[in-house]
Amino acid sequence: MRVGVLSLQGAFREHLSVLDSLGVSSCKVTRPEHLDGIDSIILPGGESSAMVRIAAGTGLVPALSDRIGAGLPVFGTCAGLILLADRITDDSLDGFDRLGGLDATVSRNAYGRHRESFCAPLRITGLNEDFPATFIRAPQIVDLGVGVQVLAQLDDVPVLVRQGNIWGGSFQPELGSDTRIHEKFLHGLGAAPGPLSHV
Ligand code: GLN
């Protein structure tokens, strides 16, 4: 079992180090050929407009979109959620390939500017203790299709969702030392070592 981390820009190192700490084999994904050896993929927080520009013309986005459509498990955090959402409320990424696949509408930067970043305790389905979630210029989920399961909400707004093999979060679980959401995602794949820790 190998987990790829989209490593074009953003907090990919943080995801790789969480995977390392869990003893899960991982690799950076920057080109279509890197998709060959992976069994799932994580898309980090960062800047989605930079990611789509860096990926443009490489063939990576269409190839990854095909793999996700064929069932590759994927977890997009923050900017990664924006890449996965079927709809965005503005036209800022128009003209660039995006993945899509998650039946959701997101509003970029709706949780405010960088200086309005915050951490909030979240109640997450399947976890006993609240999860300290970091929101940085985060996208807000403004609409969800009926087939999308909500795993956590903040003030009645979904912030962690799942549609089959596709997981998305408005916040960045890769920041901080709590690895339980990664474990939860990996467990579904049979990739996490041992039972879920401290759930
Ligand atoms: N505001 C960023 C974007 O639109 C996302 C922020 C983040 O990933 N922390 O891509």
PDB file of C-alpha atoms and ligand atoms in Angstrom:
ATOM      1  CA  MET A   1       0.000   0.000   0.000  1.00  0.00           C
ATOM      2  CA  ARG A   2       1.493   3.312  -1.077  1.00  0.00           C
ATOM      3  CA  VAL A   3      -0.114   6.730  -0.597  1.00  0.00           C
ATOM      4  CA  GLY A   4       0.755   9.485  -3.059  1.00  0.00           C
ATOM      5  CA  VAL A   5       0.776  13.134  -2.009  1.00  0.00           C
ATOM      6  CA  LEU A   6       0.204  15.775  -4.675  1.00  0.00           C
ATOM      7  CA  SER A   7       3.406  17.797  -4.289  1.00  0.00           C
ATOM      8  CA  LEU A   8       3.091  20.698  -6.702  1.00  0.00           C
ATOM      9  CA  GLN A   9       2.761  23.355  -4.000  1.00  0.00           C
ATOM     10  CA  GLY A  10       1.489  23.815  -0.453  1.00  0.00           C
ATOM     11  CA  ALA A  11       1.610  21.619   2.624  1.00  0.00           C
ATOM     12  CA  PHE A  12       2.661  18.364   0.923  1.00  0.00           C
ATOM     13  CA  ARG A  13       5.670  17.917   3.254  1.00  0.00           C
ATOM     14  CA  GLU A  14       3.346  18.025   6.254  1.00  0.00           C
ATOM     15  CA  HIS A  15       1.170  15.246   4.811  1.00  0.00           C
ATOM     16  CA  LEU A  16       4.269  13.183   3.963  1.00  0.00           C
ATOM     17  CA  SER A  17       5.527  13.531   7.498  1.00  0.00           C
ATOM     18  CA  VAL A  18       2.159  12.473   8.980  1.00  0.00           C
ATOM     19  CA  LEU A  19       2.255   9.381   6.756  1.00  0.00           C
ATOM     20  CA  ASP A  20       5.862   8.707   7.844  1.00  0.00           C
ATOM     21  CA  SER A  21       4.872   9.002  11.483  1.00  0.00           C
ATOM     22  CA  LEU A  22       2.141   6.405  10.892  1.00  0.00           C
ATOM     23  CA  GLY A  23       4.590   4.059   9.171  1.00  0.00           C
ATOM     24  CA  VAL A  24       2.718   4.310   5.860  1.00  0.00           C
ATOM     25  CA  SER A  25       4.704   4.206   2.626  1.00  0.00           C
ATOM     26  CA  SER A  26       4.272   7.378   0.585  1.00  0.00           C
ATOM     27  CA  CYS A  27       5.612   9.226  -2.438  1.00  0.00           C
ATOM     28  CA  LYS A  28       5.390  12.658  -4.027  1.00  0.00           C
ATOM     29  CA  VAL A  29       3.179  13.034  -7.082  1.00  0.00           C
ATOM     30  CA  THR A  30       4.054  15.777  -9.550  1.00  0.00           C
ATOM     31  CA  ARG A  31       3.710  14.013 -12.916  1.00  0.00           C
ATOM     32  CA  PRO A  32       1.239  11.544 -14.469  1.00  0.00           C
ATOM     33  CA  GLU A  33       3.735   8.660 -14.335  1.00  0.00           C
ATOM     34  CA  HIS A  34       3.894   8.993 -10.536  1.00  0.00           C
ATOM     35  CA  LEU A  35       0.294   7.758 -10.381  1.00  0.00           C
ATOM     36  CA  ASP A  36       1.311   4.287 -11.492  1.00  0.00           C
ATOM     37  CA  GLY A  37       2.511   2.976  -8.146  1.00  0.00           C
ATOM     38  CA  ILE A  38      -0.034   4.494  -5.770  1.00  0.00           C
ATOM     39  CA  ASP A  39      -3.140   3.053  -4.098  1.00  0.00           C
ATOM     40  CA  SER A  40      -4.566   6.345  -2.841  1.00  0.00           C
ATOM     41  CA  ILE A  41      -3.693  10.034  -2.927  1.00  0.00           C
ATOM     42  CA  ILE A  42      -3.809  13.076  -0.665  1.00  0.00           C
ATOM     43  CA  LEU A  43      -4.159  16.622  -2.044  1.00  0.00           C
ATOM     44  CA  PRO A  44      -2.742  19.181   0.389  1.00  0.00           C
ATOM     45  CA  GLY A  45      -3.744  22.627   1.527  1.00  0.00           C
ATOM     46  CA  GLY A  46      -1.966  25.485  -0.179  1.00  0.00           C
ATOM     47  CA  GLU A  47      -3.049  27.641  -3.073  1.00  0.00           C
ATOM     48  CA  SER A  48      -5.319  25.953  -5.573  1.00  0.00           C
ATOM     49  CA  SER A  49      -4.741  28.623  -8.229  1.00  0.00           C
ATOM     50  CA  ALA A  50      -0.979  27.938  -8.063  1.00  0.00           C
ATOM     51  CA  MET A  51      -1.529  24.177  -8.196  1.00  0.00           C
ATOM     52  CA  VAL A  52      -3.677  24.279 -11.331  1.00  0.00           C
ATOM     53  CA  ARG A  53      -1.185  26.602 -13.026  1.00  0.00           C
ATOM     54  CA  ILE A  54       1.798  24.387 -12.180  1.00  0.00           C
ATOM     55  CA  ALA A  55      -0.070  21.276 -13.353  1.00  0.00           C
ATOM     56  CA  ALA A  56      -1.268  22.886 -16.601  1.00  0.00           C
ATOM     57  CA  GLY A  57       0.007  21.092 -19.677  1.00  0.00           C
ATOM     58  CA  THR A  58       1.554  18.164 -17.760  1.00  0.00           C
ATOM     59  CA  GLY A  59      -1.421  15.831 -18.219  1.00  0.00           C
ATOM     60  CA  LEU A  60      -1.442  15.187 -14.478  1.00  0.00           C
ATOM     61  CA  VAL A  61      -4.923  16.535 -13.746  1.00  0.00           C
ATOM     62  CA  PRO A  62      -6.783  14.554 -16.459  1.00  0.00           C
ATOM     63  CA  ALA A  63      -4.826  11.389 -15.586  1.00  0.00           C
ATOM     64  CA  LEU A  64      -5.573  11.780 -11.874  1.00  0.00           C
ATOM     65  CA  SER A  65      -9.189  12.604 -12.561  1.00  0.00           C
ATOM     66  CA  ASP A  66      -9.488   9.334 -14.526  1.00  0.00           C
ATOM     67  CA  ARG A  67      -7.912   7.357 -11.665  1.00  0.00           C
ATOM     68  CA  ILE A  68     -10.275   8.942  -9.124  1.00  0.00           C
ATOM     69  CA  GLY A  69     -13.235   8.210 -11.390  1.00  0.00           C
ATOM     70  CA  ALA A  70     -12.052   4.579 -11.487  1.00  0.00           C
ATOM     71  CA  GLY A  71     -12.100   4.429  -7.664  1.00  0.00           C
ATOM     72  CA  LEU A  72      -8.689   5.675  -6.453  1.00  0.00           C
ATOM     73  CA  PRO A  73      -9.283   6.862  -2.867  1.00  0.00           C
ATOM     74  CA  VAL A  74      -8.509  10.580  -2.522  1.00  0.00           C
ATOM     75  CA  PHE A  75      -8.485  13.031   0.383  1.00  0.00           C
ATOM     76  CA  GLY A  76      -8.355  16.746  -0.456  1.00  0.00           C
ATOM     77  CA  THR A  77      -7.641  19.205   2.346  1.00  0.00           C
ATOM     78  CA  CYS A  78      -8.436  22.913   1.933  1.00  0.00           C
ATOM     79  CA  ALA A  79      -6.960  23.782  -1.508  1.00  0.00           C
ATOM     80  CA  GLY A  80      -7.225  20.043  -2.215  1.00  0.00           C
ATOM     81  CA  LEU A  81     -10.971  20.234  -1.526  1.00  0.00           C
ATOM     82  CA  ILE A  82     -11.209  23.047  -4.079  1.00  0.00           C
ATOM     83  CA  LEU A  83      -9.549  20.827  -6.689  1.00  0.00           C
ATOM     84  CA  LEU A  84     -12.085  18.068  -6.004  1.00  0.00           C
ATOM     85  CA  ALA A  85     -15.277  20.111  -5.866  1.00  0.00           C
ATOM     86  CA  ASP A  86     -17.533  19.852  -8.907  1.00  0.00           C
ATOM     87  CA  ARG A  87     -18.487  23.527  -8.554  1.00  0.00           C
ATOM     88  CA  ILE A  88     -16.809  26.745  -7.366  1.00  0.00           C
ATOM     89  CA  THR A  89     -18.805  29.905  -6.656  1.00  0.00           C
ATOM     90  CA  ASP A  90     -16.478  32.197  -8.611  1.00  0.00           C
ATOM     91  CA  ASP A  91     -14.654  32.006 -11.938  1.00  0.00           C
ATOM     92  CA  SER A  92     -11.128  32.301 -10.514  1.00  0.00           C
ATOM     93  CA  LEU A  93     -10.013  28.872 -11.735  1.00  0.00           C
ATOM     94  CA  ASP A  94     -11.838  28.967 -15.063  1.00  0.00           C
ATOM     95  CA  GLY A  95      -9.707  27.864 -17.974  1.00  0.00           C
ATOM     96  CA  PHE A  96      -7.635  25.460 -15.884  1.00  0.00           C
ATOM     97  CA  ASP A  97      -8.098  21.710 -15.551  1.00  0.00           C
ATOM     98  CA  ARG A  98      -9.514  20.747 -12.167  1.00  0.00           C
ATOM     99  CA  LEU A  99     -10.252  17.299 -10.859  1.00  0.00           C
ATOM    100  CA  GLY A 100     -13.873  17.498  -9.783  1.00  0.00           C
ATOM    101  CA  GLY A 101     -15.622  14.320  -8.665  1.00  0.00           C
ATOM    102  CA  LEU A 102     -17.036  15.575  -5.364  1.00  0.00           C
ATOM    103  CA  ASP A 103     -20.663  16.625  -5.717  1.00  0.00           C
ATOM    104  CA  ALA A 104     -20.202  19.904  -3.848  1.00  0.00           C
ATOM    105  CA  THR A 105     -20.072  23.644  -4.383  1.00  0.00           C
ATOM    106  CA  VAL A 106     -17.289  25.514  -2.568  1.00  0.00           C
ATOM    107  CA  SER A 107     -16.613  29.171  -2.041  1.00  0.00           C
ATOM    108  CA  ARG A 108     -12.887  29.962  -2.055  1.00  0.00           C
ATOM    109  CA  ASN A 109     -11.485  32.002   0.853  1.00  0.00           C
ATOM    110  CA  ALA A 110     -14.943  32.199   2.454  1.00  0.00           C
ATOM    111  CA  TYR A 111     -13.495  31.669   5.944  1.00  0.00           C
ATOM    112  CA  GLY A 112     -11.633  34.967   5.636  1.00  0.00           C
ATOM    113  CA  ARG A 113      -8.190  36.353   4.973  1.00  0.00           C
ATOM    114  CA  HIS A 114      -4.894  34.951   6.183  1.00  0.00           C
ATOM    115  CA  ARG A 115      -4.931  37.041   9.367  1.00  0.00           C
ATOM    116  CA  GLU A 116      -8.380  35.639  10.155  1.00  0.00           C
ATOM    117  CA  SER A 117      -7.011  32.086  10.316  1.00  0.00           C
ATOM    118  CA  PHE A 118      -8.335  30.122  13.257  1.00  0.00           C
ATOM    119  CA  CYS A 119      -8.335  26.781  14.999  1.00  0.00           C
ATOM    120  CA  ALA A 120     -11.641  25.227  16.085  1.00  0.00           C
ATOM    121  CA  PRO A 121     -12.442  22.018  17.950  1.00  0.00           C
ATOM    122  CA  LEU A 122     -14.527  19.755  15.727  1.00  0.00           C
ATOM    123  CA  ARG A 123     -16.756  16.857  16.595  1.00  0.00           C
ATOM    124  CA  ILE A 124     -15.968  14.228  13.969  1.00  0.00           C
ATOM    125  CA  THR A 125     -18.028  11.118  13.253  1.00  0.00           C
ATOM    126  CA  GLY A 126     -16.152   8.115  14.641  1.00  0.00           C
ATOM    127  CA  LEU A 127     -13.718  10.080  16.829  1.00  0.00           C
ATOM    128  CA  ASN A 128     -14.368  10.316  20.568  1.00  0.00           C
ATOM    129  CA  GLU A 129     -12.422  13.480  21.301  1.00  0.00           C
ATOM    130  CA  ASP A 130     -12.770  16.779  19.427  1.00  0.00           C
ATOM    131  CA  PHE A 131     -10.253  17.377  16.639  1.00  0.00           C
ATOM    132  CA  PRO A 132      -8.333  20.702  16.649  1.00  0.00           C
ATOM    133  CA  ALA A 133      -8.896  21.908  13.075  1.00  0.00           C
ATOM    134  CA  THR A 134      -6.864  24.708  11.458  1.00  0.00           C
ATOM    135  CA  PHE A 135      -8.617  26.928   8.900  1.00  0.00           C
ATOM    136  CA  ILE A 136      -6.365  29.160   6.756  1.00  0.00           C
ATOM    137  CA  ARG A 137      -8.053  31.159   3.976  1.00  0.00           C
ATOM    138  CA  ALA A 138     -10.248  28.111   3.848  1.00  0.00           C
ATOM    139  CA  PRO A 139     -12.957  27.257   1.340  1.00  0.00           C
ATOM    140  CA  GLN A 140     -16.506  26.912   2.602  1.00  0.00           C
ATOM    141  CA  ILE A 141     -18.770  24.122   1.405  1.00  0.00           C
ATOM    142  CA  VAL A 142     -21.965  25.920   0.393  1.00  0.00           C
ATOM    143  CA  ASP A 143     -23.838  23.060  -1.230  1.00  0.00           C
ATOM    144  CA  LEU A 144     -23.628  19.265  -1.211  1.00  0.00           C
ATOM    145  CA  GLY A 145     -25.194  16.561  -3.322  1.00  0.00           C
ATOM    146  CA  VAL A 146     -27.459  14.031  -1.621  1.00  0.00           C
ATOM    147  CA  GLY A 147     -24.860  11.256  -1.958  1.00  0.00           C
ATOM    148  CA  VAL A 148     -22.305  13.091   0.164  1.00  0.00           C
ATOM    149  CA  GLN A 149     -21.910  12.110   3.808  1.00  0.00           C
ATOM    150  CA  VAL A 150     -21.079  14.846   6.332  1.00  0.00           C
ATOM    151  CA  LEU A 151     -18.420  13.754   8.866  1.00  0.00           C
ATOM    152  CA  ALA A 152     -18.036  17.102  10.662  1.00  0.00           C
ATOM    153  CA  GLN A 153     -19.666  20.505  10.778  1.00  0.00           C
ATOM    154  CA  LEU A 154     -18.697  23.909  12.090  1.00  0.00           C
ATOM    155  CA  ASP A 155     -21.633  26.158  12.967  1.00  0.00           C
ATOM    156  CA  ASP A 156     -23.949  23.897  10.953  1.00  0.00           C
ATOM    157  CA  VAL A 157     -21.754  24.114   7.852  1.00  0.00           C
ATOM    158  CA  PRO A 158     -20.164  20.857   6.606  1.00  0.00           C
ATOM    159  CA  VAL A 159     -16.361  20.963   6.907  1.00  0.00           C
ATOM    160  CA  LEU A 160     -15.417  17.295   6.436  1.00  0.00           C
ATOM    161  CA  VAL A 161     -17.294  15.205   3.894  1.00  0.00           C
ATOM    162  CA  ARG A 162     -17.086  11.915   2.111  1.00  0.00           C
ATOM    163  CA  GLN A 163     -18.578  10.644  -1.139  1.00  0.00           C
ATOM    164  CA  GLY A 164     -17.474   7.024  -1.453  1.00  0.00           C
ATOM    165  CA  ASN A 165     -13.755   7.037  -2.243  1.00  0.00           C
ATOM    166  CA  ILE A 166     -13.587  10.846  -2.248  1.00  0.00           C
ATOM    167  CA  TRP A 167     -12.927  12.693   1.026  1.00  0.00           C
ATOM    168  CA  GLY A 168     -12.713  16.467   1.372  1.00  0.00           C
ATOM    169  CA  GLY A 169     -12.097  18.888   4.236  1.00  0.00           C
ATOM    170  CA  SER A 170     -12.184  22.685   4.475  1.00  0.00           C
ATOM    171  CA  PHE A 171      -9.412  22.657   7.090  1.00  0.00           C
ATOM    172  CA  GLN A 172      -5.856  21.274   7.167  1.00  0.00           C
ATOM    173  CA  PRO A 173      -5.439  18.171   9.359  1.00  0.00           C
ATOM    174  CA  GLU A 174      -1.831  18.010   8.115  1.00  0.00           C
ATOM    175  CA  LEU A 175      -1.006  20.981  10.371  1.00  0.00           C
ATOM    176  CA  GLY A 176      -0.533  20.040  14.006  1.00  0.00           C
ATOM    177  CA  SER A 177       0.214  16.731  15.623  1.00  0.00           C
ATOM    178  CA  ASP A 178      -3.198  15.033  15.664  1.00  0.00           C
ATOM    179  CA  THR A 179      -3.104  12.251  13.073  1.00  0.00           C
ATOM    180  CA  ARG A 180      -6.549  10.759  13.696  1.00  0.00           C
ATOM    181  CA  ILE A 181      -8.201  12.015  10.506  1.00  0.00           C
ATOM    182  CA  HIS A 182      -5.370  10.616   8.393  1.00  0.00           C
ATOM    183  CA  GLU A 183      -5.746   7.337  10.284  1.00  0.00           C
ATOM    184  CA  LYS A 184      -9.487   7.342   9.675  1.00  0.00           C
ATOM    185  CA  PHE A 185      -8.976   7.846   5.933  1.00  0.00           C
ATOM    186  CA  LEU A 186      -6.191   5.245   5.786  1.00  0.00           C
ATOM    187  CA  HIS A 187      -8.118   2.710   7.822  1.00  0.00           C
ATOM    188  CA  GLY A 188     -10.795   2.533   5.179  1.00  0.00           C
ATOM    189  CA  LEU A 189      -8.020   1.520   2.765  1.00  0.00           C
ATOM    190  CA  GLY A 190      -6.506  -1.082   5.043  1.00  0.00           C
ATOM    191  CA  ALA A 191      -3.336   1.037   5.041  1.00  0.00           C
ATOM    192  CA  ALA A 192      -3.086   2.214   8.625  1.00  0.00           C
ATOM    193  CA  PRO A 193      -1.039   0.131  10.994  1.00  0.00           C
ATOM    194  CA  GLY A 194      -2.952  -1.353  13.922  1.00  0.00           C
ATOM    195  CA  PRO A 195      -6.127  -0.028  15.470  1.00  0.00           C
ATOM    196  CA  LEU A 196      -6.993   3.666  15.395  1.00  0.00           C
ATOM    197  CA  SER A 197      -4.924   5.400  18.056  1.00  0.00           C
ATOM    198  CA  HIS A 198      -6.605   7.439  20.802  1.00  0.00           C
ATOM    199  CA  VAL A 199      -9.991   7.781  19.072  1.00  0.00           C
TER     200      VAL A 199
HETATM  201  N1  GLN B   1      -7.318  29.983  -0.226  1.00  0.00           N
HETATM  202  C1  GLN B   1      -6.665  28.846  -0.806  1.00  0.00           C
HETATM  203  C2  GLN B   1      -7.171  28.560  -2.210  1.00  0.00           C
HETATM  204  O1  GLN B   1      -8.086  29.165  -2.639  1.00  0.00           O
HETATM  205  C3  GLN B   1      -6.833  27.607   0.051  1.00  0.00           C
HETATM  206  C4  GLN B   1      -6.184  27.831   1.395  1.00  0.00           C
HETATM  207  C5  GLN B   1      -5.555  26.623   2.007  1.00  0.00           C
HETATM  208  O2  GLN B   1      -5.413  25.568   1.393  1.00  0.00           O
HETATM  209  N2  GLN B   1      -5.111  26.793   3.234  1.00  0.00           N
HETATM  210  O3  GLN B   1      -6.653  27.732  -2.857  1.00  0.00           O
END
